[in-house]
């Protein structure tokens, strides 16, 4: 049975969705019921230097208003703070808090566990082949949200 290109896209999306949903559920079990994937994306961008709503919007390829909503949620939950900019007292810089870094580390651990489960289902050799083939098709580097073609929805989840 031959599949269409749309079927392939849906299979890839289903794999992504399955991993993300499982990670979200596991993080909730581990005491982080309010974490969503976009929060991790935003905290990673902030940790990498996106220290304002404008910077975060550019990093995630979303409107400044969507980035500001996400920042408000992250601040409310204690994952990021605004601190005075040492170079400009009128400006506040975004910083990931220790709690935010804890969530990011916990999320990484959860994804490592989910990866291991997939590897166990396929076997180590077949899974390594699968990952290698996928990297050949889509590139070995992580997805960058600030590149053309990335479509992101509203960030305030």
PDB file of C-alpha atoms in Angstrom:
ATOM      1  CA  UNK A   1       0.000   0.000   0.000  1.00  0.00           C
ATOM      2  CA  UNK A   2       1.437   3.305  -1.079  1.00  0.00           C
ATOM      3  CA  UNK A   3       0.965   6.410   1.043  1.00  0.00           C
ATOM      4  CA  UNK A   4       0.574   9.958  -0.190  1.00  0.00           C
ATOM      5  CA  UNK A   5       2.801  12.902   0.643  1.00  0.00           C
ATOM      6  CA  UNK A   6       0.028  14.184   2.892  1.00  0.00           C
ATOM      7  CA  UNK A   7       0.051  10.850   4.746  1.00  0.00           C
ATOM      8  CA  UNK A   8       3.782  11.234   5.350  1.00  0.00           C
ATOM      9  CA  UNK A   9       3.297  14.750   6.699  1.00  0.00           C
ATOM     10  CA  UNK A  10       0.554  13.503   9.010  1.00  0.00           C
ATOM     11  CA  UNK A  11       2.717  10.621  10.235  1.00  0.00           C
ATOM     12  CA  UNK A  12       5.538  13.033  11.074  1.00  0.00           C
ATOM     13  CA  UNK A  13       3.110  15.412  12.744  1.00  0.00           C
ATOM     14  CA  UNK A  14       1.578  12.499  14.652  1.00  0.00           C
ATOM     15  CA  UNK A  15       5.008  11.470  15.918  1.00  0.00           C
ATOM     16  CA  UNK A  16       5.731  15.010  17.067  1.00  0.00           C
ATOM     17  CA  UNK A  17       2.287  15.384  18.635  1.00  0.00           C
ATOM     18  CA  UNK A  18       2.568  12.023  20.387  1.00  0.00           C
ATOM     19  CA  UNK A  19       5.931  12.897  21.918  1.00  0.00           C
ATOM     20  CA  UNK A  20       4.841  16.380  22.963  1.00  0.00           C
ATOM     21  CA  UNK A  21       1.545  15.193  24.462  1.00  0.00           C
ATOM     22  CA  UNK A  22       3.278  12.406  26.377  1.00  0.00           C
ATOM     23  CA  UNK A  23       5.921  14.853  27.642  1.00  0.00           C
ATOM     24  CA  UNK A  24       3.265  17.358  28.723  1.00  0.00           C
ATOM     25  CA  UNK A  25       1.382  14.643  30.616  1.00  0.00           C
ATOM     26  CA  UNK A  26       4.556  13.363  32.287  1.00  0.00           C
ATOM     27  CA  UNK A  27       5.634  16.868  33.302  1.00  0.00           C
ATOM     28  CA  UNK A  28       2.202  17.340  34.887  1.00  0.00           C
ATOM     29  CA  UNK A  29       2.703  14.099  36.848  1.00  0.00           C
ATOM     30  CA  UNK A  30       6.086  15.409  37.992  1.00  0.00           C
ATOM     31  CA  UNK A  31       4.599  18.596  39.396  1.00  0.00           C
ATOM     32  CA  UNK A  32       4.534  20.928  36.403  1.00  0.00           C
ATOM     33  CA  UNK A  33       0.881  20.828  35.265  1.00  0.00           C
ATOM     34  CA  UNK A  34       1.013  24.253  33.659  1.00  0.00           C
ATOM     35  CA  UNK A  35       3.908  23.720  31.223  1.00  0.00           C
ATOM     36  CA  UNK A  36       3.208  23.674  27.499  1.00  0.00           C
ATOM     37  CA  UNK A  37       5.665  23.071  24.647  1.00  0.00           C
ATOM     38  CA  UNK A  38       5.644  26.715  23.652  1.00  0.00           C
ATOM     39  CA  UNK A  39       6.793  27.637  27.152  1.00  0.00           C
ATOM     40  CA  UNK A  40       9.895  25.512  26.668  1.00  0.00           C
ATOM     41  CA  UNK A  41      10.497  27.030  23.214  1.00  0.00           C
ATOM     42  CA  UNK A  42      10.215  30.522  24.701  1.00  0.00           C
ATOM     43  CA  UNK A  43      12.433  29.801  27.715  1.00  0.00           C
ATOM     44  CA  UNK A  44      15.098  28.324  25.450  1.00  0.00           C
ATOM     45  CA  UNK A  45      14.994  31.439  23.270  1.00  0.00           C
ATOM     46  CA  UNK A  46      15.230  33.675  26.347  1.00  0.00           C
ATOM     47  CA  UNK A  47      18.134  31.658  27.749  1.00  0.00           C
ATOM     48  CA  UNK A  48      19.840  32.022  24.352  1.00  0.00           C
ATOM     49  CA  UNK A  49      19.574  35.818  24.482  1.00  0.00           C
ATOM     50  CA  UNK A  50      16.048  36.874  23.502  1.00  0.00           C
ATOM     51  CA  UNK A  51      15.695  39.317  26.378  1.00  0.00           C
ATOM     52  CA  UNK A  52      12.647  41.350  25.268  1.00  0.00           C
ATOM     53  CA  UNK A  53       9.221  40.718  23.733  1.00  0.00           C
ATOM     54  CA  UNK A  54      10.529  41.961  20.393  1.00  0.00           C
ATOM     55  CA  UNK A  55      13.529  39.627  20.530  1.00  0.00           C
ATOM     56  CA  UNK A  56      11.365  36.691  21.576  1.00  0.00           C
ATOM     57  CA  UNK A  57       8.877  37.410  18.804  1.00  0.00           C
ATOM     58  CA  UNK A  58      11.689  37.408  16.251  1.00  0.00           C
ATOM     59  CA  UNK A  59      13.200  34.230  17.699  1.00  0.00           C
ATOM     60  CA  UNK A  60       9.897  32.362  17.506  1.00  0.00           C
ATOM     61  CA  UNK A  61       8.625  34.065  14.333  1.00  0.00           C
ATOM     62  CA  UNK A  62       5.511  35.376  16.036  1.00  0.00           C
ATOM     63  CA  UNK A  63       4.055  38.824  16.630  1.00  0.00           C
ATOM     64  CA  UNK A  64       5.455  40.881  19.486  1.00  0.00           C
ATOM     65  CA  UNK A  65       1.977  40.794  21.074  1.00  0.00           C
ATOM     66  CA  UNK A  66       1.973  36.964  21.130  1.00  0.00           C
ATOM     67  CA  UNK A  67       5.461  36.966  22.601  1.00  0.00           C
ATOM     68  CA  UNK A  68       4.340  39.465  25.260  1.00  0.00           C
ATOM     69  CA  UNK A  69       1.398  37.209  26.211  1.00  0.00           C
ATOM     70  CA  UNK A  70       3.739  34.244  26.557  1.00  0.00           C
ATOM     71  CA  UNK A  71       6.142  36.288  28.663  1.00  0.00           C
ATOM     72  CA  UNK A  72       3.268  37.319  30.953  1.00  0.00           C
ATOM     73  CA  UNK A  73       2.302  33.653  31.455  1.00  0.00           C
ATOM     74  CA  UNK A  74       5.922  32.652  32.123  1.00  0.00           C
ATOM     75  CA  UNK A  75       6.364  35.493  34.618  1.00  0.00           C
ATOM     76  CA  UNK A  76       3.104  34.647  36.388  1.00  0.00           C
ATOM     77  CA  UNK A  77       4.249  31.043  36.780  1.00  0.00           C
ATOM     78  CA  UNK A  78       7.709  32.042  38.001  1.00  0.00           C
ATOM     79  CA  UNK A  79       9.647  30.681  35.005  1.00  0.00           C
ATOM     80  CA  UNK A  80      11.064  34.025  33.864  1.00  0.00           C
ATOM     81  CA  UNK A  81      11.653  37.440  35.434  1.00  0.00           C
ATOM     82  CA  UNK A  82      12.408  40.906  34.170  1.00  0.00           C
ATOM     83  CA  UNK A  83      15.607  42.302  35.612  1.00  0.00           C
ATOM     84  CA  UNK A  84      17.207  45.718  35.186  1.00  0.00           C
ATOM     85  CA  UNK A  85      19.575  45.929  32.241  1.00  0.00           C
ATOM     86  CA  UNK A  86      23.046  46.787  33.588  1.00  0.00           C
ATOM     87  CA  UNK A  87      23.732  48.836  30.430  1.00  0.00           C
ATOM     88  CA  UNK A  88      20.436  50.783  30.431  1.00  0.00           C
ATOM     89  CA  UNK A  89      18.548  51.414  33.682  1.00  0.00           C
ATOM     90  CA  UNK A  90      15.371  52.255  31.741  1.00  0.00           C
ATOM     91  CA  UNK A  91      15.269  48.798  30.193  1.00  0.00           C
ATOM     92  CA  UNK A  92      14.289  45.432  31.708  1.00  0.00           C
ATOM     93  CA  UNK A  93      15.809  42.189  30.419  1.00  0.00           C
ATOM     94  CA  UNK A  94      14.129  38.807  30.484  1.00  0.00           C
ATOM     95  CA  UNK A  95      15.912  36.064  32.391  1.00  0.00           C
ATOM     96  CA  UNK A  96      14.984  32.433  32.949  1.00  0.00           C
ATOM     97  CA  UNK A  97      14.629  31.717  36.677  1.00  0.00           C
ATOM     98  CA  UNK A  98      16.097  28.702  38.478  1.00  0.00           C
ATOM     99  CA  UNK A  99      12.568  27.214  38.410  1.00  0.00           C
ATOM    100  CA  UNK A 100      12.446  27.777  34.652  1.00  0.00           C
ATOM    101  CA  UNK A 101      15.767  25.988  34.213  1.00  0.00           C
ATOM    102  CA  UNK A 102      14.472  23.161  36.429  1.00  0.00           C
ATOM    103  CA  UNK A 103      11.455  22.772  34.143  1.00  0.00           C
ATOM    104  CA  UNK A 104      13.680  22.784  31.064  1.00  0.00           C
ATOM    105  CA  UNK A 105      15.976  20.120  32.542  1.00  0.00           C
ATOM    106  CA  UNK A 106      13.009  18.005  33.611  1.00  0.00           C
ATOM    107  CA  UNK A 107      11.548  18.315  30.121  1.00  0.00           C
ATOM    108  CA  UNK A 108      14.832  17.171  28.585  1.00  0.00           C
ATOM    109  CA  UNK A 109      14.844  14.152  30.875  1.00  0.00           C
ATOM    110  CA  UNK A 110      11.264  13.302  29.917  1.00  0.00           C
ATOM    111  CA  UNK A 111      12.068  13.523  26.204  1.00  0.00           C
ATOM    112  CA  UNK A 112      15.119  11.310  26.725  1.00  0.00           C
ATOM    113  CA  UNK A 113      12.875   8.736  28.398  1.00  0.00           C
ATOM    114  CA  UNK A 114      10.342   8.933  25.551  1.00  0.00           C
ATOM    115  CA  UNK A 115      13.141   8.512  23.020  1.00  0.00           C
ATOM    116  CA  UNK A 116      14.297   5.416  24.898  1.00  0.00           C
ATOM    117  CA  UNK A 117      10.772   3.971  24.734  1.00  0.00           C
ATOM    118  CA  UNK A 118      10.695   4.454  20.953  1.00  0.00           C
ATOM    119  CA  UNK A 119      14.144   2.889  20.697  1.00  0.00           C
ATOM    120  CA  UNK A 120      12.955  -0.120  22.705  1.00  0.00           C
ATOM    121  CA  UNK A 121       9.928  -0.545  20.443  1.00  0.00           C
ATOM    122  CA  UNK A 122      12.022  -0.548  17.258  1.00  0.00           C
ATOM    123  CA  UNK A 123      15.263  -1.990  18.608  1.00  0.00           C
ATOM    124  CA  UNK A 124      18.508  -0.051  18.931  1.00  0.00           C
ATOM    125  CA  UNK A 125      19.789  -0.781  15.423  1.00  0.00           C
ATOM    126  CA  UNK A 126      16.526   0.002  13.655  1.00  0.00           C
ATOM    127  CA  UNK A 127      15.986   3.126  15.727  1.00  0.00           C
ATOM    128  CA  UNK A 128      19.487   4.428  14.953  1.00  0.00           C
ATOM    129  CA  UNK A 129      18.738   3.820  11.271  1.00  0.00           C
ATOM    130  CA  UNK A 130      15.380   5.616  11.606  1.00  0.00           C
ATOM    131  CA  UNK A 131      16.987   8.631  13.304  1.00  0.00           C
ATOM    132  CA  UNK A 132      19.753   8.728  10.731  1.00  0.00           C
ATOM    133  CA  UNK A 133      17.312   8.622   7.849  1.00  0.00           C
ATOM    134  CA  UNK A 134      15.142  11.297   9.397  1.00  0.00           C
ATOM    135  CA  UNK A 135      18.207  13.503   9.947  1.00  0.00           C
ATOM    136  CA  UNK A 136      19.165  12.966   6.302  1.00  0.00           C
ATOM    137  CA  UNK A 137      15.724  14.114   5.194  1.00  0.00           C
ATOM    138  CA  UNK A 138      15.166  17.056   7.524  1.00  0.00           C
ATOM    139  CA  UNK A 139      18.677  17.953   8.675  1.00  0.00           C
ATOM    140  CA  UNK A 140      20.512  17.008  11.827  1.00  0.00           C
ATOM    141  CA  UNK A 141      20.272  20.463  13.450  1.00  0.00           C
ATOM    142  CA  UNK A 142      17.319  21.285  15.716  1.00  0.00           C
ATOM    143  CA  UNK A 143      14.450  23.246  14.229  1.00  0.00           C
ATOM    144  CA  UNK A 144      14.966  26.976  14.323  1.00  0.00           C
ATOM    145  CA  UNK A 145      11.810  28.983  14.754  1.00  0.00           C
ATOM    146  CA  UNK A 146      13.304  32.096  13.223  1.00  0.00           C
ATOM    147  CA  UNK A 147      13.740  30.584   9.781  1.00  0.00           C
ATOM    148  CA  UNK A 148      11.337  31.042   6.881  1.00  0.00           C
ATOM    149  CA  UNK A 149       8.645  28.436   6.666  1.00  0.00           C
ATOM    150  CA  UNK A 150       8.156  27.936  10.404  1.00  0.00           C
ATOM    151  CA  UNK A 151       4.513  28.436  11.263  1.00  0.00           C
ATOM    152  CA  UNK A 152       3.708  29.058  14.882  1.00  0.00           C
ATOM    153  CA  UNK A 153       0.317  29.638  16.373  1.00  0.00           C
ATOM    154  CA  UNK A 154      -0.684  31.805  19.274  1.00  0.00           C
ATOM    155  CA  UNK A 155       1.762  31.413  22.136  1.00  0.00           C
ATOM    156  CA  UNK A 156      -0.400  32.028  25.175  1.00  0.00           C
ATOM    157  CA  UNK A 157      -1.353  28.458  26.038  1.00  0.00           C
TER     158      UNK A 157
END
